[in-house]
CSV table of N, CA, C and O and ligand atoms in Angstrom, one decimal:
chain,number,residue,atom,x,y,z
O,1226,MET,N,0.5,-1.1,0.3
O,1226,MET,CA,-0.1,-0.1,0.2
O,1226,MET,C,0.8,1.3,0.3
O,1226,MET,O,2.0,1.1,0.7
O,1227,ASP,N,0.4,2.2,-1.0
O,1227,ASP,CA,1.2,3.4,-1.0
O,1227,ASP,C,0.3,4.7,-0.6
O,1227,ASP,O,-0.7,4.7,-0.4
O,1228,ILE,N,0.8,5.4,1.1
O,1228,ILE,CA,0.2,6.2,1.1
O,1228,ILE,C,1.0,7.8,0.8
O,1228,ILE,O,2.4,8.0,1.7
O,1229,PRO,N,0.7,8.7,-0.2
O,1229,PRO,CA,1.9,9.7,-0.2
O,1229,PRO,C,1.7,10.8,0.9
O,1229,PRO,O,0.6,10.8,1.7
O,1230,LYS,N,2.6,11.1,1.0
O,1230,LYS,CA,3.1,12.2,2.2
O,1230,LYS,C,3.5,13.3,1.8
O,1230,LYS,O,3.3,14.6,2.9
O,1231,GLY,N,3.5,13.8,0.6
O,1231,GLY,CA,4.1,14.9,0.1
O,1231,GLY,C,4.7,14.8,-1.5
O,1231,GLY,O,3.9,13.8,-2.1
O,1232,ARG,N,5.3,15.7,-2.1
O,1232,ARG,CA,5.6,15.9,-3.4
O,1232,ARG,C,6.2,14.6,-3.6
O,1232,ARG,O,6.3,13.9,-4.8
O,1233,ASN,N,7.5,14.1,-2.8
O,1233,ASN,CA,8.5,13.5,-2.9
O,1233,ASN,C,8.9,12.1,-2.0
O,1233,ASN,O,9.7,11.4,-2.2
O,1234,THR,N,7.5,12.3,-1.2
O,1234,THR,CA,7.8,10.8,-0.3
O,1234,THR,C,6.2,10.4,0.1
O,1234,THR,O,5.4,10.8,-0.2
O,1235,ALA,N,6.4,9.2,0.4
O,1235,ALA,CA,5.4,8.3,0.6
O,1235,ALA,C,5.5,7.2,1.7
O,1235,ALA,O,6.6,6.9,1.9
O,1236,ASN,N,4.3,6.5,2.4
O,1236,ASN,CA,4.5,5.9,3.4
O,1236,ASN,C,4.4,4.2,2.4
O,1236,ASN,O,3.3,4.2,1.6
O,1237,VAL,N,5.2,3.2,2.5
O,1237,VAL,CA,5.1,2.1,1.3
O,1237,VAL,C,4.8,0.8,2.2
O,1237,VAL,O,6.0,1.0,3.4
O,1238,GLY,N,4.0,0.0,2.6
O,1238,GLY,CA,4.1,-0.7,3.3
O,1238,GLY,C,3.6,-2.2,3.1
O,1238,GLY,O,3.1,-2.0,2.0
O,1239,ILE,N,3.9,-3.1,3.8
O,1239,ILE,CA,3.3,-4.2,3.5
O,1239,ILE,C,2.9,-5.2,4.7
O,1239,ILE,O,3.4,-5.1,6.0
O,1240,GLY,N,2.0,-5.8,4.9
O,1240,GLY,CA,1.8,-6.6,5.6
O,1240,GLY,C,1.4,-8.1,5.3
O,1240,GLY,O,0.9,-8.7,4.0
O,1241,ILE,N,2.2,-9.4,6.1
O,1241,ILE,CA,2.0,-10.2,5.4
O,1241,ILE,C,1.8,-11.7,6.8
O,1241,ILE,O,2.3,-11.4,7.9
O,1242,GLN,N,1.2,-12.4,6.4
O,1242,GLN,CA,0.7,-13.7,7.6
O,1242,GLN,C,1.9,-14.7,7.9
O,1242,GLN,O,2.0,-15.2,6.7
O,1243,GLY,N,2.3,-14.6,8.5
O,1243,GLY,CA,3.8,-15.5,8.8
O,1243,GLY,C,3.4,-16.8,8.6
O,1243,GLY,O,4.1,-17.5,7.9
O,1244,SER,N,2.1,-17.3,9.2
O,1244,SER,CA,1.8,-18.8,9.2
O,1244,SER,C,1.9,-19.4,7.7
O,1244,SER,O,1.4,-20.4,7.4
O,1245,LYS,N,1.5,-18.3,6.6
O,1245,LYS,CA,1.2,-18.5,5.2
O,1245,LYS,C,1.8,-18.1,4.4
O,1245,LYS,O,1.7,-18.5,3.1
O,1246,SER,N,2.9,-17.5,4.8
O,1246,SER,CA,4.2,-16.8,3.9
O,1246,SER,C,5.0,-17.8,3.3
O,1246,SER,O,5.9,-17.2,2.9
O,1247,GLY,N,5.0,-19.1,4.0
O,1247,GLY,CA,6.3,-20.0,3.5
O,1247,GLY,C,7.8,-19.1,4.2
O,1247,GLY,O,7.8,-18.5,5.0
O,1248,ASN,N,8.5,-19.4,3.0
O,1248,ASN,CA,9.5,-18.9,3.4
O,1248,ASN,C,10.3,-17.3,2.9
O,1248,ASN,O,11.2,-16.9,2.8
O,1249,VAL,N,9.0,-16.9,2.4
O,1249,VAL,CA,9.1,-15.3,1.7
O,1249,VAL,C,8.9,-14.3,3.2
O,1249,VAL,O,8.2,-14.5,4.0
O,1250,ARG,N,10.0,-13.3,3.0
O,1250,ARG,CA,10.1,-12.6,4.2
O,1250,ARG,C,9.6,-11.4,3.4
O,1250,ARG,O,9.5,-10.6,2.5
O,1251,ALA,N,8.7,-10.4,4.7
O,1251,ALA,CA,8.1,-9.2,4.3
O,1251,ALA,C,9.1,-8.6,3.3
O,1251,ALA,O,8.8,-7.7,2.6
O,1252,ILE,N,10.3,-8.0,3.9
O,1252,ILE,CA,11.3,-7.1,3.2
O,1252,ILE,C,11.6,-7.4,1.8
O,1252,ILE,O,11.6,-6.6,1.1
O,1253,THR,N,11.9,-8.7,1.5
O,1253,THR,CA,11.8,-9.1,0.1
O,1253,THR,C,10.4,-8.8,-0.6
O,1253,THR,O,11.1,-8.0,-1.9
O,1254,LEU,N,9.7,-8.9,-0.2
O,1254,LEU,CA,8.5,-8.5,-1.0
O,1254,LEU,C,8.6,-7.3,-1.2
O,1254,LEU,O,8.1,-6.6,-1.9
O,1255,LEU,N,8.8,-6.3,-0.1
O,1255,LEU,CA,8.6,-4.8,-0.3
O,1255,LEU,C,10.0,-4.3,-1.1
O,1255,LEU,O,9.8,-3.5,-1.8
O,1256,GLN,N,11.0,-5.0,-0.9
O,1256,GLN,CA,12.1,-4.6,-2.2
O,1256,GLN,C,11.7,-5.0,-3.5
O,1256,GLN,O,12.2,-4.3,-4.3
O,1257,ASN,N,11.0,-6.3,-3.5
O,1257,ASN,CA,10.6,-6.1,-5.1
O,1257,ASN,C,9.5,-5.4,-5.6
O,1257,ASN,O,9.8,-4.8,-6.3
O,1258,TYR,N,8.8,-5.2,-4.8
O,1258,TYR,CA,7.5,-4.2,-5.1
O,1258,TYR,C,8.3,-2.3,-5.5
O,1258,TYR,O,8.0,-1.9,-6.4
O,1259,LEU,N,9.2,-1.9,-4.5
O,1259,LEU,CA,9.9,-0.8,-5.0
O,1259,LEU,C,10.6,-0.8,-6.1
O,1259,LEU,O,10.5,0.3,-7.0
O,1260,LYS,N,11.3,-2.1,-6.1
O,1260,LYS,CA,12.1,-2.3,-7.7
O,1260,LYS,C,11.2,-2.1,-8.6
O,1260,LYS,O,11.7,-1.2,-9.9
O,1261,ASN,N,9.9,-2.8,-8.8
O,1261,ASN,CA,9.2,-2.5,-9.9
O,1261,ASN,C,8.3,-1.5,-9.8
O,1261,ASN,O,8.1,-0.9,-11.2
O,1262,TYR,N,7.6,-0.7,-9.0
O,1262,TYR,CA,6.8,0.1,-9.2
O,1262,TYR,C,7.6,1.6,-8.9
O,1262,TYR,O,7.0,2.8,-9.3
O,1263,LEU,N,8.4,1.6,-8.1
O,1263,LEU,CA,9.1,3.0,-7.6
O,1263,LEU,C,10.8,2.4,-7.4
O,1263,LEU,O,11.4,2.9,-6.7
O,1264,PRO,N,11.1,2.5,-8.7
O,1264,PRO,CA,12.5,2.2,-9.0
O,1264,PRO,C,13.8,3.4,-8.4
O,1264,PRO,O,14.7,3.0,-8.0
O,1265,GLU,N,13.0,4.5,-8.7
O,1265,GLU,CA,14.1,5.8,-8.1
O,1265,GLU,C,13.9,5.8,-6.5
O,1265,GLU,O,14.5,6.9,-6.1
O,1266,ALA,N,13.0,5.1,-6.2
O,1266,ALA,CA,12.9,5.9,-4.6
O,1266,ALA,C,14.1,5.4,-3.4
O,1266,ALA,O,14.3,4.2,-4.0
O,1267,LYS,N,14.2,6.0,-2.8
O,1267,LYS,CA,15.2,5.9,-1.6
O,1267,LYS,C,14.5,5.5,-0.2
O,1267,LYS,O,13.7,6.3,0.1
O,1268,ILE,N,14.7,4.5,0.6
O,1268,ILE,CA,13.9,4.2,1.9
O,1268,ILE,C,14.5,5.4,2.8
O,1268,ILE,O,15.8,5.4,3.1
O,1269,ILE,N,13.9,6.2,3.4
O,1269,ILE,CA,14.6,7.1,4.1
O,1269,ILE,C,14.4,6.6,5.9
O,1269,ILE,O,14.7,7.2,6.9
O,1270,GLU,N,13.4,5.7,6.2
O,1270,GLU,CA,13.0,5.3,7.3
O,1270,GLU,C,12.2,3.7,7.2
O,1270,GLU,O,11.5,4.0,5.9
O,1271,MET,N,12.5,2.9,8.1
O,1271,MET,CA,11.8,1.8,8.1
O,1271,MET,C,11.1,1.2,9.3
O,1271,MET,O,11.7,1.5,10.6
O,1272,VAL,N,10.1,1.3,9.6
O,1272,VAL,CA,9.1,0.8,10.4
O,1272,VAL,C,8.7,-0.9,10.8
O,1272,VAL,O,7.8,-1.1,9.7
O,1273,VAL,N,8.8,-1.4,11.7
O,1273,VAL,CA,8.6,-2.9,11.3
O,1273,VAL,C,8.1,-3.2,12.4
O,1273,VAL,O,8.4,-3.1,13.7
O,1274,GLY,N,7.2,-4.4,12.6
O,1274,GLY,CA,6.9,-4.8,14.1
O,1274,GLY,C,6.1,-6.0,13.8
O,1274,GLY,O,5.4,-5.9,12.4
O,1275,GLY,N,5.2,-6.6,14.7
O,1275,GLY,CA,4.3,-7.8,14.4
O,1275,GLY,C,3.0,-7.2,15.2
O,1275,GLY,O,3.1,-6.5,15.7
O,1276,VAL,N,1.8,-7.8,14.4
O,1276,VAL,CA,0.5,-7.2,14.6
O,1276,VAL,C,-0.2,-9.0,15.3
O,1276,VAL,O,-0.2,-9.5,14.4
O,1277,PRO,N,-0.6,-9.0,16.2
O,1277,PRO,CA,-1.4,-10.3,16.5
O,1277,PRO,C,-2.5,-10.1,16.0
O,1277,PRO,O,-3.4,-9.3,15.8
O,1278,ALA,N,-2.7,-11.5,14.9
O,1278,ALA,CA,-3.9,-11.4,14.1
O,1278,ALA,C,-4.8,-13.1,14.1
O,1278,ALA,O,-5.0,-13.4,12.9
O,1279,CYS,N,-4.8,-13.4,14.9
O,1279,CYS,CA,-5.2,-14.8,15.4
O,1279,CYS,C,-6.7,-14.7,16.0
O,1279,CYS,O,-7.1,-15.6,16.1
O,1280,GLY,N,-7.0,-13.3,15.7
O,1280,GLY,CA,-8.1,-13.7,16.4
O,1280,GLY,C,-8.4,-13.0,18.1
O,1280,GLY,O,-7.4,-13.2,18.5
O,1281,GLN,N,-9.6,-13.0,18.8
O,1281,GLN,CA,-9.7,-13.0,20.2
O,1281,GLN,C,-9.3,-14.2,20.8
O,1281,GLN,O,-9.8,-15.1,20.6
O,1282,ILE,N,-9.0,-13.6,22.0
O,1282,ILE,CA,-8.8,-14.9,23.0
O,1282,ILE,C,-10.1,-15.0,24.2
O,1282,ILE,O,-10.9,-14.0,23.8
O,1283,LYS,N,-10.5,-15.9,24.6
O,1283,LYS,CA,-11.5,-15.9,25.1
O,1283,LYS,C,-11.6,-15.1,26.4
O,1283,LYS,O,-13.1,-14.7,26.7
O,1284,GLN,N,-10.9,-15.0,27.2
O,1284,GLN,CA,-10.9,-14.6,28.6
O,1284,GLN,C,-10.0,-13.0,28.6
O,1284,GLN,O,-8.7,-13.6,28.3
O,1285,THR,N,-10.2,-12.2,28.7
O,1285,THR,CA,-9.4,-11.0,28.8
O,1285,THR,C,-9.3,-10.5,30.5
O,1285,THR,O,-8.4,-9.4,30.4
O,1286,ILE,N,-9.9,-11.0,31.2
O,1286,ILE,CA,-10.2,-10.6,32.6
O,1286,ILE,C,-10.1,-11.8,33.4
O,1286,ILE,O,-10.2,-12.8,33.1
O,1287,SER,N,-9.3,-11.3,34.6
O,1287,SER,CA,-9.3,-12.6,35.9
O,1287,SER,C,-9.3,-11.7,37.1
O,1287,SER,O,-9.1,-10.2,36.9
O,1288,ASP,N,-9.2,-12.3,38.1
O,1288,ASP,CA,-8.8,-11.6,39.2
O,1288,ASP,C,-7.7,-10.6,39.2
O,1288,ASP,O,-6.6,-11.4,39.6
O,1289,GLY,N,-7.4,-9.0,39.4
O,1289,GLY,CA,-6.6,-8.4,39.3
O,1289,GLY,C,-6.1,-8.1,38.2
O,1289,GLY,O,-4.6,-7.4,38.2
O,1290,LEU,N,-6.5,-8.7,37.1
O,1290,LEU,CA,-5.8,-8.7,35.8
O,1290,LEU,C,-6.7,-8.2,34.5
O,1290,LEU,O,-7.9,-8.8,34.3
O,1291,MET,N,-6.3,-7.1,33.8
O,1291,MET,CA,-7.4,-7.1,33.0
O,1291,MET,C,-6.4,-6.5,31.4
O,1291,MET,O,-5.7,-5.7,31.6
O,1292,LEU,N,-6.7,-7.5,30.2
O,1292,LEU,CA,-6.0,-7.2,29.5
O,1292,LEU,C,-6.4,-6.3,28.2
O,1292,LEU,O,-7.7,-6.8,28.1
O,1293,VAL,N,-5.7,-5.5,27.9
O,1293,VAL,CA,-6.4,-4.7,26.5
O,1293,VAL,C,-5.3,-4.7,25.3
O,1293,VAL,O,-4.2,-5.0,25.7
O,1294,GLY,N,-5.8,-4.1,24.2
O,1294,GLY,CA,-5.2,-4.1,23.1
O,1294,GLY,C,-3.9,-5.4,22.5
O,1294,GLY,O,-4.9,-6.3,22.9
O,1295,ASP,N,-3.0,-5.0,22.3
O,1295,ASP,CA,-2.3,-6.2,21.5
O,1295,ASP,C,-2.4,-7.6,22.9
O,1295,ASP,O,-2.7,-8.5,22.0
O,1296,ALA,N,-1.9,-7.4,23.8
O,1296,ALA,CA,-2.2,-8.3,24.7
O,1296,ALA,C,-3.6,-9.2,24.9
O,1296,ALA,O,-3.3,-10.4,24.8
O,1297,ALA,N,-4.5,-8.4,24.4
O,1297,ALA,CA,-5.7,-8.9,24.2
O,1297,ALA,C,-6.3,-9.6,23.3
O,1297,ALA,O,-7.6,-10.0,23.2
O,1298,ARG,N,-5.3,-9.7,22.0
O,1298,ARG,CA,-5.7,-9.8,20.7
O,1298,ARG,C,-6.7,-9.1,20.3
O,1298,ARG,O,-7.7,-9.5,19.5
O,1299,GLN,N,-6.5,-7.8,20.2
O,1299,GLN,CA,-7.9,-7.0,19.8
O,1299,GLN,C,-7.5,-6.4,18.9
O,1299,GLN,O,-8.2,-4.8,18.2
O,1300,SER,N,-6.7,-6.4,17.9
O,1300,SER,CA,-6.1,-6.0,16.7
O,1300,SER,C,-7.1,-6.1,15.6
O,1300,SER,O,-8.0,-7.2,15.9
O,1301,ASP,N,-7.4,-5.5,14.5
O,1301,ASP,CA,-8.4,-5.9,13.8
O,1301,ASP,C,-7.4,-6.7,12.8
O,1301,ASP,O,-6.3,-6.2,12.0
O,1302,PRO,N,-7.8,-7.8,12.6
O,1302,PRO,CA,-6.9,-8.7,11.8
O,1302,PRO,C,-7.0,-8.7,10.3
O,1302,PRO,O,-5.8,-8.9,9.5
O,1303,LEU,N,-7.7,-7.5,9.7
O,1303,LEU,CA,-7.9,-7.4,8.3
O,1303,LEU,C,-7.0,-6.0,7.9
O,1303,LEU,O,-6.3,-6.0,7.3
O,1304,THR,N,-7.2,-5.0,8.7
O,1304,THR,CA,-6.2,-3.9,9.0
O,1304,THR,C,-4.5,-4.0,9.7
O,1304,THR,O,-3.9,-3.1,8.9
O,1305,GLY,N,-4.7,-4.7,10.6
O,1305,GLY,CA,-3.8,-4.3,11.5
O,1305,GLY,C,-3.9,-3.6,12.2
O,1305,GLY,O,-2.9,-3.3,13.1
O,1306,ALA,N,-4.9,-2.6,12.4
O,1306,ALA,CA,-5.0,-1.5,13.4
O,1306,ALA,C,-5.2,-1.9,14.6
O,1306,ALA,O,-6.4,-2.6,15.2
O,1307,GLY,N,-4.2,-1.0,15.6
O,1307,GLY,CA,-4.8,-1.7,16.9
O,1307,GLY,C,-5.2,-0.5,17.9
O,1307,GLY,O,-5.3,-0.5,18.9
H,1671,FAD,C1,4.3,-1.2,11.8
H,1671,FAD,C2,3.2,-1.3,12.3
H,1671,FAD,C3,2.4,-0.5,11.9
H,1671,FAD,C4,1.1,-0.2,12.6
H,1671,FAD,N1,0.1,0.6,12.1
H,1671,FAD,C5,-0.8,0.8,12.9
H,1671,FAD,C6,-1.9,2.0,12.2
H,1671,FAD,O1,-1.6,3.0,11.5
H,1671,FAD,N2,-3.2,2.3,13.0
H,1671,FAD,C7,-3.3,1.5,14.0
H,1671,FAD,O2,-4.6,1.6,14.6
H,1671,FAD,N3,-2.3,0.7,14.5
H,1671,FAD,C8,-1.3,0.1,14.2
H,1671,FAD,N4,-0.6,-0.9,14.4
H,1671,FAD,C9,-0.9,-1.4,15.6
H,1671,FAD,C10,-0.6,-1.1,16.9
H,1671,FAD,O3,0.8,-0.5,16.6
H,1671,FAD,C11,-0.8,-1.9,18.0
H,1671,FAD,O4,-2.2,-2.8,17.9
H,1671,FAD,C12,-0.6,-0.7,19.1
H,1671,FAD,O5,0.2,-0.1,19.6
H,1671,FAD,C13,-0.9,-2.1,20.6
H,1671,FAD,O6,-0.6,-1.3,21.6
H,1671,FAD,P1,-0.6,-1.9,23.2
H,1671,FAD,O7,-0.5,-0.5,24.0
H,1671,FAD,O8,-2.0,-2.7,23.1
H,1671,FAD,O9,0.7,-2.6,22.8
H,1671,FAD,P2,1.9,-2.0,22.7
H,1671,FAD,O10,2.1,-0.3,21.9
H,1671,FAD,O11,2.8,-3.0,22.2
H,1671,FAD,O12,2.6,-1.4,24.3
H,1671,FAD,C14,2.8,-2.6,25.1
H,1671,FAD,C15,4.1,-1.7,26.0
H,1671,FAD,O13,4.2,-2.4,26.8
H,1671,FAD,C16,5.5,-2.5,27.4
H,1671,FAD,N5,6.1,-3.7,27.8
H,1671,FAD,C17,6.5,-4.9,27.0
H,1671,FAD,N6,6.7,-6.2,28.0
H,1671,FAD,C18,7.0,-4.9,29.4
H,1671,FAD,C19,7.5,-5.5,30.6
H,1671,FAD,N7,7.6,-6.6,31.3
H,1671,FAD,N8,7.2,-4.6,31.7
H,1671,FAD,C20,6.9,-3.5,30.9
H,1671,FAD,N9,6.5,-2.9,30.1
H,1671,FAD,C21,6.6,-3.9,29.1
H,1671,FAD,C22,6.3,-2.3,26.1
H,1671,FAD,O14,7.5,-1.4,25.4
H,1671,FAD,C23,5.4,-1.3,25.1
H,1671,FAD,O15,5.5,0.0,25.6
H,1671,FAD,C24,0.7,-0.9,13.9
H,1671,FAD,C25,1.4,-2.0,14.3
H,1671,FAD,C26,2.8,-2.2,13.6
H,1671,FAD,C27,4.0,-3.2,13.9
């Protein structure tokens, strides 16, 4: 996905599901994308990380404990938004 940020910059990102991507790494797919579609582009910053996309867990509270956010698996599995 490309999100333009100005005349010469854009956020370019990719999300893959580790359990289904085999031996293909996200960085390789992203580099291939840049090579094919934005060959002049230079990477000026990288942000990487994992998003839990396994669906909700059954219980997020217990005595003296409440899970929220990623710990409670509350991120959107389609967009990765948390
Ligand atoms: C590359 C990337 C891009 C994303 N983009 C978006 C986006 O555009 N929009 C969106 O809505 N979401 C986005 N997300 C998802 C979003 O960042 C997360 O869902 C959200 O930050 C989860 O918040 P959280 O507070 O649950 O967990 P976190 O933000 O992971 O916070 C947990 C905190 O606990 C701390 N911690 C861990 N262990 C301990 C410990 N033992 N003791 C004390 N502190 C500890 C950690 O250092 C961290 O500060 C993105 C995620 C990634 C990886």
